[in-house]
Amino acid sequence: RKEVEQDPGPFNVPEGATVAFNCTYSNSASQSFFWYRQDCRKEPKLLMSVYSSGNEDGRFTAQLNRASQYISLLIRDSKLSDSATYLCVVNGAPRGSNYKLTFGKGTLLTVNP
Amino acid sequence: NAGVTQTPKFQVLKTGQSMTLQCAQDMNHEYMSWYRQDPGMGLRLIHYSVGAGITDQGEVPNGYNVSRSTTEDFPLRLLSAAPSQTSVYFCASSSTGKGSNQPQHFGDGTRLSIL
């Protein structure tokens, strides 16, 4: 299994749709998990951290299943501005450390009018 | 608020040339790292540093050197450029934030082509 594997995409959805991104990771000792967003020819930016109990930020909901080593991101009521590549990121280092970040290849989302 | 500054933004080199990619951050972050991003490969860690005077190798360190003489600066050196090093390079920094995991702040990237 690859260290961090995401849906290859791309996803094309109409405005207002709900879209789900899936990610699996191989290192069962991984301590922290993130979703980053990367716009075309720009740098990655943190979208949200993923907590064990699941967490929500507006239209975005992240879930973590440690037993299955699975992470998800749900975007509700998608906007044109949500068009970007979504990167699943896993930190295999001990809690409080930032090295050992492993990025998935990303899933491209295009939201159409 | 400058954040993470990378220079240059674009560079074209000939095979065998050497150059240094500069990275500076003004947030007093302990942790800095260099990634390369290639189509279909995602971001891969080249080298990282957890503080001044401390560096370590990432996933793809061959052909690259780094040093960390100050907290602010983390230059990446290509000793003898090869076409396989054509890529987009990102520098990132974060607080080590003991007890929590801090977000990575990325620079704008350097687009490097080796002919």
Short mmCIF file of C-alpha atoms in Angstrom, two decimals:
data_model
loop_
_atom_site.label_atom_id
_atom_site.label_comp_id
_atom_site.label_asym_id
_atom_site.label_seq_id
_atom_site.Cartn_x
_atom_site.Cartn_y
_atom_site.Cartn_z
CA ARG A 1 0.00 0.00 0.00
CA LYS A 2 1.31 3.48 -0.82
CA GLU A 3 2.00 5.68 2.20
CA VAL A 4 -0.84 8.07 1.44
CA GLU A 5 -3.28 7.25 -1.31
CA GLN A 6 -6.09 9.45 -2.57
CA ASP A 7 -8.86 9.16 -5.14
CA PRO A 8 -7.11 9.93 -8.43
CA GLY A 9 -9.96 12.08 -9.72
CA PRO A 10 -10.50 14.47 -11.34
CA PHE A 11 -13.91 15.38 -10.00
CA ASN A 12 -16.22 17.62 -12.01
CA VAL A 13 -19.35 18.68 -10.14
CA PRO A 14 -22.04 21.37 -10.58
CA GLU A 15 -22.35 24.24 -8.14
CA GLY A 16 -24.27 23.22 -5.05
CA ALA A 17 -23.22 19.59 -5.21
CA THR A 18 -21.78 17.62 -2.34
CA VAL A 19 -18.42 16.04 -3.04
CA ALA A 20 -16.41 13.58 -0.98
CA PHE A 21 -12.67 12.95 -1.03
CA ASN A 22 -11.18 9.75 0.33
CA CYS A 23 -7.69 9.01 1.55
CA THR A 24 -5.98 5.97 3.06
CA TYR A 25 -2.62 5.80 4.82
CA SER A 26 -0.29 2.91 5.50
CA ASN A 27 1.55 3.95 8.67
CA SER A 28 -0.61 2.88 11.60
CA ALA A 29 1.59 4.96 13.95
CA SER A 30 0.61 8.20 12.20
CA GLN A 31 -0.41 10.81 14.70
CA SER A 32 -1.91 13.71 12.85
CA PHE A 33 -3.78 14.32 9.66
CA PHE A 34 -4.59 17.29 7.49
CA TRP A 35 -6.29 18.39 4.33
CA TYR A 36 -4.49 21.03 2.26
CA ARG A 37 -5.79 22.89 -0.73
CA GLN A 38 -3.64 23.87 -3.70
CA ASP A 39 -4.80 26.23 -6.41
CA CYS A 40 -3.31 25.96 -9.89
CA ARG A 41 0.36 27.04 -9.88
CA LYS A 42 0.13 28.16 -6.27
CA GLU A 43 1.48 26.89 -3.00
CA PRO A 44 -0.45 24.42 -0.79
CA LYS A 45 -2.43 25.97 2.05
CA LEU A 46 -3.89 24.28 5.10
CA LEU A 47 -7.62 23.72 4.74
CA MET A 48 -8.22 21.90 8.00
CA SER A 49 -6.74 19.49 10.48
CA VAL A 50 -8.53 16.17 10.97
CA TYR A 51 -9.37 15.13 14.52
CA SER A 52 -10.28 11.70 15.80
CA SER A 53 -13.83 12.73 16.64
CA GLY A 54 -14.34 14.34 13.26
CA ASN A 55 -14.59 18.06 12.77
CA GLU A 56 -16.50 20.58 10.76
CA ASP A 57 -15.67 24.02 9.44
CA GLY A 58 -18.59 25.60 7.67
CA ARG A 59 -19.29 23.58 4.54
CA PHE A 60 -16.30 21.30 5.14
CA THR A 61 -16.37 18.14 7.26
CA ALA A 62 -13.37 15.93 7.93
CA GLN A 63 -13.51 12.42 9.33
CA LEU A 64 -10.85 10.02 10.56
CA ASN A 65 -11.15 6.26 11.00
CA ARG A 66 -7.97 5.03 12.66
CA ALA A 67 -9.00 1.38 12.57
CA SER A 68 -9.38 1.51 8.79
CA GLN A 69 -6.58 4.07 8.35
CA TYR A 70 -8.97 6.19 6.34
CA ILE A 71 -9.54 9.93 6.14
CA SER A 72 -12.30 11.77 4.34
CA LEU A 73 -13.24 15.31 3.41
CA LEU A 74 -16.80 16.30 2.55
CA ILE A 75 -17.65 19.57 0.86
CA ARG A 76 -21.31 20.55 0.92
CA ASP A 77 -22.97 23.15 -1.31
CA SER A 78 -19.84 23.44 -3.44
CA LYS A 79 -18.89 26.85 -4.85
CA LEU A 80 -16.94 27.80 -7.95
CA SER A 81 -14.18 28.99 -5.63
CA ASP A 82 -13.78 25.45 -4.25
CA SER A 83 -12.14 24.43 -7.53
CA ALA A 84 -8.64 23.34 -6.57
CA THR A 85 -6.54 20.27 -5.86
CA TYR A 86 -7.13 18.74 -2.42
CA LEU A 87 -4.16 17.13 -0.73
CA CYS A 88 -4.37 14.54 2.03
CA VAL A 89 -1.40 14.89 4.41
CA VAL A 90 -0.32 12.49 7.12
CA ASN A 91 2.27 13.06 9.82
CA GLY A 92 4.00 9.85 10.88
CA ALA A 93 6.18 11.58 13.46
CA PRO A 94 5.53 11.64 17.20
CA ARG A 95 2.84 14.03 18.39
CA GLY A 96 4.10 17.62 18.45
CA SER A 97 6.56 17.09 15.62
CA ASN A 98 6.11 18.36 12.11
CA TYR A 99 8.57 16.33 10.17
CA LYS A 100 7.63 13.07 8.46
CA LEU A 101 4.77 14.75 6.64
CA THR A 102 3.69 12.66 3.69
CA PHE A 103 1.50 14.18 1.01
CA GLY A 104 -0.95 12.35 -1.18
CA LYS A 105 -0.84 13.10 -4.90
CA GLY A 106 -3.98 15.17 -4.63
CA THR A 107 -7.42 15.12 -6.20
CA LEU A 108 -8.42 17.85 -8.63
CA LEU A 109 -11.89 19.31 -8.15
CA THR A 110 -13.60 21.48 -10.72
CA VAL A 111 -16.92 23.04 -9.77
CA ASN A 112 -18.92 24.07 -12.82
CA PRO A 113 -21.54 26.85 -13.05
CA ASN B 1 3.66 40.18 6.75
CA ALA B 2 6.21 38.40 4.52
CA GLY B 3 5.81 34.83 5.82
CA VAL B 4 7.97 32.45 3.75
CA THR B 5 9.89 34.08 0.91
CA GLN B 6 11.50 32.07 -1.87
CA THR B 7 13.85 33.38 -4.51
CA PRO B 8 14.09 33.16 -7.42
CA LYS B 9 10.56 32.43 -8.66
CA PHE B 10 11.80 31.06 -11.98
CA GLN B 11 15.18 29.76 -13.11
CA VAL B 12 16.58 27.98 -16.14
CA LEU B 13 19.88 26.16 -15.78
CA LYS B 14 22.11 24.10 -17.99
CA THR B 15 23.04 20.56 -17.00
CA GLY B 16 26.02 20.61 -14.66
CA GLN B 17 25.50 24.15 -13.38
CA SER B 18 25.10 24.78 -9.68
CA MET B 19 22.75 27.15 -7.94
CA THR B 20 21.17 27.95 -4.60
CA LEU B 21 17.47 28.35 -3.99
CA GLN B 22 16.88 30.79 -1.19
CA CYS B 23 14.23 30.49 1.51
CA ALA B 24 13.64 32.90 4.37
CA GLN B 25 10.90 33.10 6.99
CA ASP B 26 10.16 35.87 9.46
CA MET B 27 7.88 33.96 11.82
CA ASN B 28 10.64 32.59 14.07
CA HIS B 29 9.65 29.05 13.10
CA GLU B 30 11.92 26.25 14.23
CA TYR B 31 10.99 23.79 11.53
CA MET B 32 11.80 24.37 7.85
CA SER B 33 11.69 22.02 4.92
CA TRP B 34 12.12 21.75 1.18
CA TYR B 35 9.77 19.83 -1.10
CA ARG B 36 9.70 19.20 -4.80
CA GLN B 37 6.47 18.76 -6.71
CA ASP B 38 6.33 16.87 -9.98
CA PRO B 39 3.27 16.01 -12.08
CA GLY B 40 1.66 12.81 -10.83
CA MET B 41 4.07 12.53 -7.89
CA GLY B 42 2.73 14.90 -5.26
CA LEU B 43 5.02 16.79 -2.91
CA ARG B 44 8.12 14.92 -1.83
CA LEU B 45 10.33 15.97 1.06
CA ILE B 46 13.95 16.70 0.09
CA HIS B 47 15.54 17.94 3.34
CA TYR B 48 14.30 19.40 6.57
CA SER B 49 15.59 21.18 9.64
CA VAL B 50 14.21 21.32 13.17
CA GLY B 51 16.39 24.26 14.20
CA ALA B 52 19.55 26.20 13.47
CA GLY B 53 22.49 23.86 12.98
CA ILE B 54 20.30 20.76 12.55
CA THR B 55 19.36 19.27 9.19
CA ASP B 56 18.23 15.85 8.04
CA GLN B 57 17.36 14.05 4.84
CA GLY B 58 13.87 13.54 3.56
CA GLU B 59 12.55 11.16 0.95
CA VAL B 60 14.55 12.42 -2.08
CA PRO B 61 17.79 14.08 -0.86
CA ASN B 62 20.22 12.98 -3.58
CA GLY B 63 21.72 15.85 -5.56
CA TYR B 64 20.77 18.47 -2.97
CA ASN B 65 22.52 20.03 0.01
CA VAL B 66 21.13 22.23 2.75
CA SER B 67 22.41 24.17 5.72
CA ARG B 68 20.70 26.06 8.55
CA SER B 69 23.03 28.65 10.02
CA THR B 70 20.19 30.88 11.24
CA THR B 71 16.59 30.33 12.26
CA GLU B 72 15.40 32.50 9.38
CA ASP B 73 17.21 31.01 6.38
CA PHE B 74 17.26 27.55 4.84
CA PRO B 75 18.95 27.55 1.41
CA LEU B 76 18.81 24.55 -0.93
CA ARG B 77 21.86 23.92 -3.12
CA LEU B 78 21.95 21.99 -6.36
CA LEU B 79 25.57 20.98 -6.78
CA SER B 80 25.46 19.79 -10.41
CA ALA B 81 22.03 20.28 -11.96
CA ALA B 82 20.48 17.38 -13.88
CA PRO B 83 17.36 17.36 -16.08
CA SER B 84 15.69 15.07 -13.51
CA GLN B 85 15.76 18.01 -11.10
CA THR B 86 13.38 20.01 -13.26
CA SER B 87 10.53 20.63 -10.87
CA VAL B 88 8.66 23.11 -8.73
CA TYR B 89 10.36 23.57 -5.38
CA PHE B 90 8.51 24.66 -2.26
CA CYS B 91 9.99 25.77 1.01
CA ALA B 92 7.82 25.49 4.12
CA SER B 93 8.10 26.43 7.76
CA SER B 94 6.16 25.83 10.92
CA SER B 95 6.39 26.12 14.64
CA THR B 96 7.23 22.78 16.22
CA GLY B 97 4.36 23.52 18.63
CA LYS B 98 5.00 20.86 21.21
CA GLY B 99 1.77 19.12 22.09
CA SER B 100 0.07 20.18 18.91
CA ASN B 101 0.70 20.03 15.22
CA GLN B 102 1.13 23.32 13.53
CA PRO B 103 0.27 24.02 9.90
CA GLN B 104 3.00 24.29 7.33
CA HIS B 105 3.39 27.73 5.78
CA PHE B 106 4.60 27.43 2.20
CA GLY B 107 6.48 29.87 0.03
CA ASP B 108 5.28 30.72 -3.48
CA GLY B 109 7.57 28.16 -5.05
CA THR B 110 10.53 28.21 -7.44
CA ARG B 111 9.98 26.83 -10.92
CA LEU B 112 13.26 25.33 -12.05
CA SER B 113 14.06 23.99 -15.51
CA ILE B 114 17.28 22.14 -16.29
CA LEU B 115 18.20 21.91 -19.95
#
